[in-house]
């Protein structure tokens, strides 16, 4: 699929033990025409692959998920990149 881009106002923390990236403060993830924004984003990657092989993204707080076809709002969202 398309590459995954993650950004945040308060930086990105890489946890090699938990195999996660955590983005805080106006966090945003984009893949193709899909975009998720929230207060905090946690991206999990496949420990058997590379650290750029992101498999799941969890968004917490003021979540907006949008694509060309729709926009959804909520408190929490989980985006599975493997399906």
PDB file of C-alpha atoms in Angstrom:
ATOM      1  CA  UNK A   1       0.000   0.000   0.000  1.00  0.00           C
ATOM      2  CA  UNK A   2       0.850   3.654   0.120  1.00  0.00           C
ATOM      3  CA  UNK A   3       3.470   4.832   2.619  1.00  0.00           C
ATOM      4  CA  UNK A   4       2.330   5.857   6.110  1.00  0.00           C
ATOM      5  CA  UNK A   5       3.293   9.373   7.263  1.00  0.00           C
ATOM      6  CA  UNK A   6       3.051  10.346  10.954  1.00  0.00           C
ATOM      7  CA  UNK A   7       3.522  13.823  12.417  1.00  0.00           C
ATOM      8  CA  UNK A   8       2.789  15.631  15.687  1.00  0.00           C
ATOM      9  CA  UNK A   9       3.378  19.006  17.325  1.00  0.00           C
ATOM     10  CA  UNK A  10       4.958  17.481  20.458  1.00  0.00           C
ATOM     11  CA  UNK A  11       7.165  14.932  18.740  1.00  0.00           C
ATOM     12  CA  UNK A  12       7.292  11.236  18.073  1.00  0.00           C
ATOM     13  CA  UNK A  13       8.571   8.653  20.589  1.00  0.00           C
ATOM     14  CA  UNK A  14       9.918   5.307  19.367  1.00  0.00           C
ATOM     15  CA  UNK A  15       9.612   2.405  21.847  1.00  0.00           C
ATOM     16  CA  UNK A  16      11.722  -0.488  20.564  1.00  0.00           C
ATOM     17  CA  UNK A  17      10.576  -2.804  23.384  1.00  0.00           C
ATOM     18  CA  UNK A  18       6.833  -2.335  22.742  1.00  0.00           C
ATOM     19  CA  UNK A  19       7.344  -1.959  18.961  1.00  0.00           C
ATOM     20  CA  UNK A  20       5.423   1.323  18.867  1.00  0.00           C
ATOM     21  CA  UNK A  21       5.664   4.941  17.825  1.00  0.00           C
ATOM     22  CA  UNK A  22       3.644   7.436  19.885  1.00  0.00           C
ATOM     23  CA  UNK A  23       2.801  10.852  18.453  1.00  0.00           C
ATOM     24  CA  UNK A  24       1.393  13.518  20.796  1.00  0.00           C
ATOM     25  CA  UNK A  25      -0.146  16.927  20.257  1.00  0.00           C
ATOM     26  CA  UNK A  26      -2.214  17.490  17.126  1.00  0.00           C
ATOM     27  CA  UNK A  27      -1.066  14.075  15.902  1.00  0.00           C
ATOM     28  CA  UNK A  28      -1.746  13.114  12.294  1.00  0.00           C
ATOM     29  CA  UNK A  29      -1.284  10.002  10.205  1.00  0.00           C
ATOM     30  CA  UNK A  30      -1.776   9.859   6.439  1.00  0.00           C
ATOM     31  CA  UNK A  31      -1.867   6.946   4.029  1.00  0.00           C
ATOM     32  CA  UNK A  32      -3.040   7.629   0.508  1.00  0.00           C
ATOM     33  CA  UNK A  33      -6.299   9.629   0.743  1.00  0.00           C
ATOM     34  CA  UNK A  34      -6.953   8.461   4.342  1.00  0.00           C
ATOM     35  CA  UNK A  35      -6.083  10.784   7.230  1.00  0.00           C
ATOM     36  CA  UNK A  36      -6.524  10.400  11.001  1.00  0.00           C
ATOM     37  CA  UNK A  37      -5.967  13.257  13.440  1.00  0.00           C
ATOM     38  CA  UNK A  38      -6.162  13.050  17.242  1.00  0.00           C
ATOM     39  CA  UNK A  39      -4.535  14.163  20.477  1.00  0.00           C
ATOM     40  CA  UNK A  40      -2.417  10.981  20.656  1.00  0.00           C
ATOM     41  CA  UNK A  41      -1.630   8.371  17.981  1.00  0.00           C
ATOM     42  CA  UNK A  42       0.052   5.055  18.735  1.00  0.00           C
ATOM     43  CA  UNK A  43       1.386   3.102  15.756  1.00  0.00           C
ATOM     44  CA  UNK A  44       2.381  -0.550  16.192  1.00  0.00           C
ATOM     45  CA  UNK A  45       4.813  -2.191  13.824  1.00  0.00           C
ATOM     46  CA  UNK A  46       5.684  -5.794  13.051  1.00  0.00           C
ATOM     47  CA  UNK A  47       8.658  -6.764  15.264  1.00  0.00           C
ATOM     48  CA  UNK A  48       9.690  -9.377  12.673  1.00  0.00           C
ATOM     49  CA  UNK A  49       9.794  -6.794   9.897  1.00  0.00           C
ATOM     50  CA  UNK A  50      11.287  -3.332   9.744  1.00  0.00           C
ATOM     51  CA  UNK A  51      10.266  -0.513  12.069  1.00  0.00           C
ATOM     52  CA  UNK A  52       8.503   1.098   9.098  1.00  0.00           C
ATOM     53  CA  UNK A  53       6.188  -1.941   8.684  1.00  0.00           C
ATOM     54  CA  UNK A  54       3.257  -0.382  10.585  1.00  0.00           C
ATOM     55  CA  UNK A  55       0.392  -2.808  11.211  1.00  0.00           C
ATOM     56  CA  UNK A  56      -2.049  -0.880  13.433  1.00  0.00           C
ATOM     57  CA  UNK A  57      -2.727   2.676  14.528  1.00  0.00           C
ATOM     58  CA  UNK A  58      -4.760   3.638  17.597  1.00  0.00           C
ATOM     59  CA  UNK A  59      -6.000   7.216  17.888  1.00  0.00           C
ATOM     60  CA  UNK A  60      -7.144   8.666  21.226  1.00  0.00           C
ATOM     61  CA  UNK A  61      -8.849  11.984  21.939  1.00  0.00           C
ATOM     62  CA  UNK A  62     -10.675  14.266  19.489  1.00  0.00           C
ATOM     63  CA  UNK A  63     -10.383  11.721  16.667  1.00  0.00           C
ATOM     64  CA  UNK A  64     -11.230  12.663  13.091  1.00  0.00           C
ATOM     65  CA  UNK A  65     -10.866   9.970  10.439  1.00  0.00           C
ATOM     66  CA  UNK A  66     -11.352  11.197   6.885  1.00  0.00           C
ATOM     67  CA  UNK A  67     -10.986   9.951   3.344  1.00  0.00           C
ATOM     68  CA  UNK A  68     -12.318  10.967  -0.046  1.00  0.00           C
ATOM     69  CA  UNK A  69     -15.612   9.167   0.672  1.00  0.00           C
ATOM     70  CA  UNK A  70     -16.339   9.921   4.348  1.00  0.00           C
ATOM     71  CA  UNK A  71     -15.448  11.646   7.625  1.00  0.00           C
ATOM     72  CA  UNK A  72     -15.939  10.128  11.097  1.00  0.00           C
ATOM     73  CA  UNK A  73     -15.529  11.703  14.542  1.00  0.00           C
ATOM     74  CA  UNK A  74     -15.026   9.956  17.887  1.00  0.00           C
ATOM     75  CA  UNK A  75     -13.030   9.552  21.082  1.00  0.00           C
ATOM     76  CA  UNK A  76     -11.029   6.515  19.950  1.00  0.00           C
ATOM     77  CA  UNK A  77     -10.321   4.794  16.632  1.00  0.00           C
ATOM     78  CA  UNK A  78      -8.287   1.729  15.655  1.00  0.00           C
ATOM     79  CA  UNK A  79      -7.016   1.497  12.073  1.00  0.00           C
ATOM     80  CA  UNK A  80      -5.784  -1.940  10.972  1.00  0.00           C
ATOM     81  CA  UNK A  81      -3.370  -1.615   8.063  1.00  0.00           C
ATOM     82  CA  UNK A  82      -3.132  -5.372   7.471  1.00  0.00           C
ATOM     83  CA  UNK A  83      -6.699  -5.778   6.137  1.00  0.00           C
TER      84      UNK A  83
END
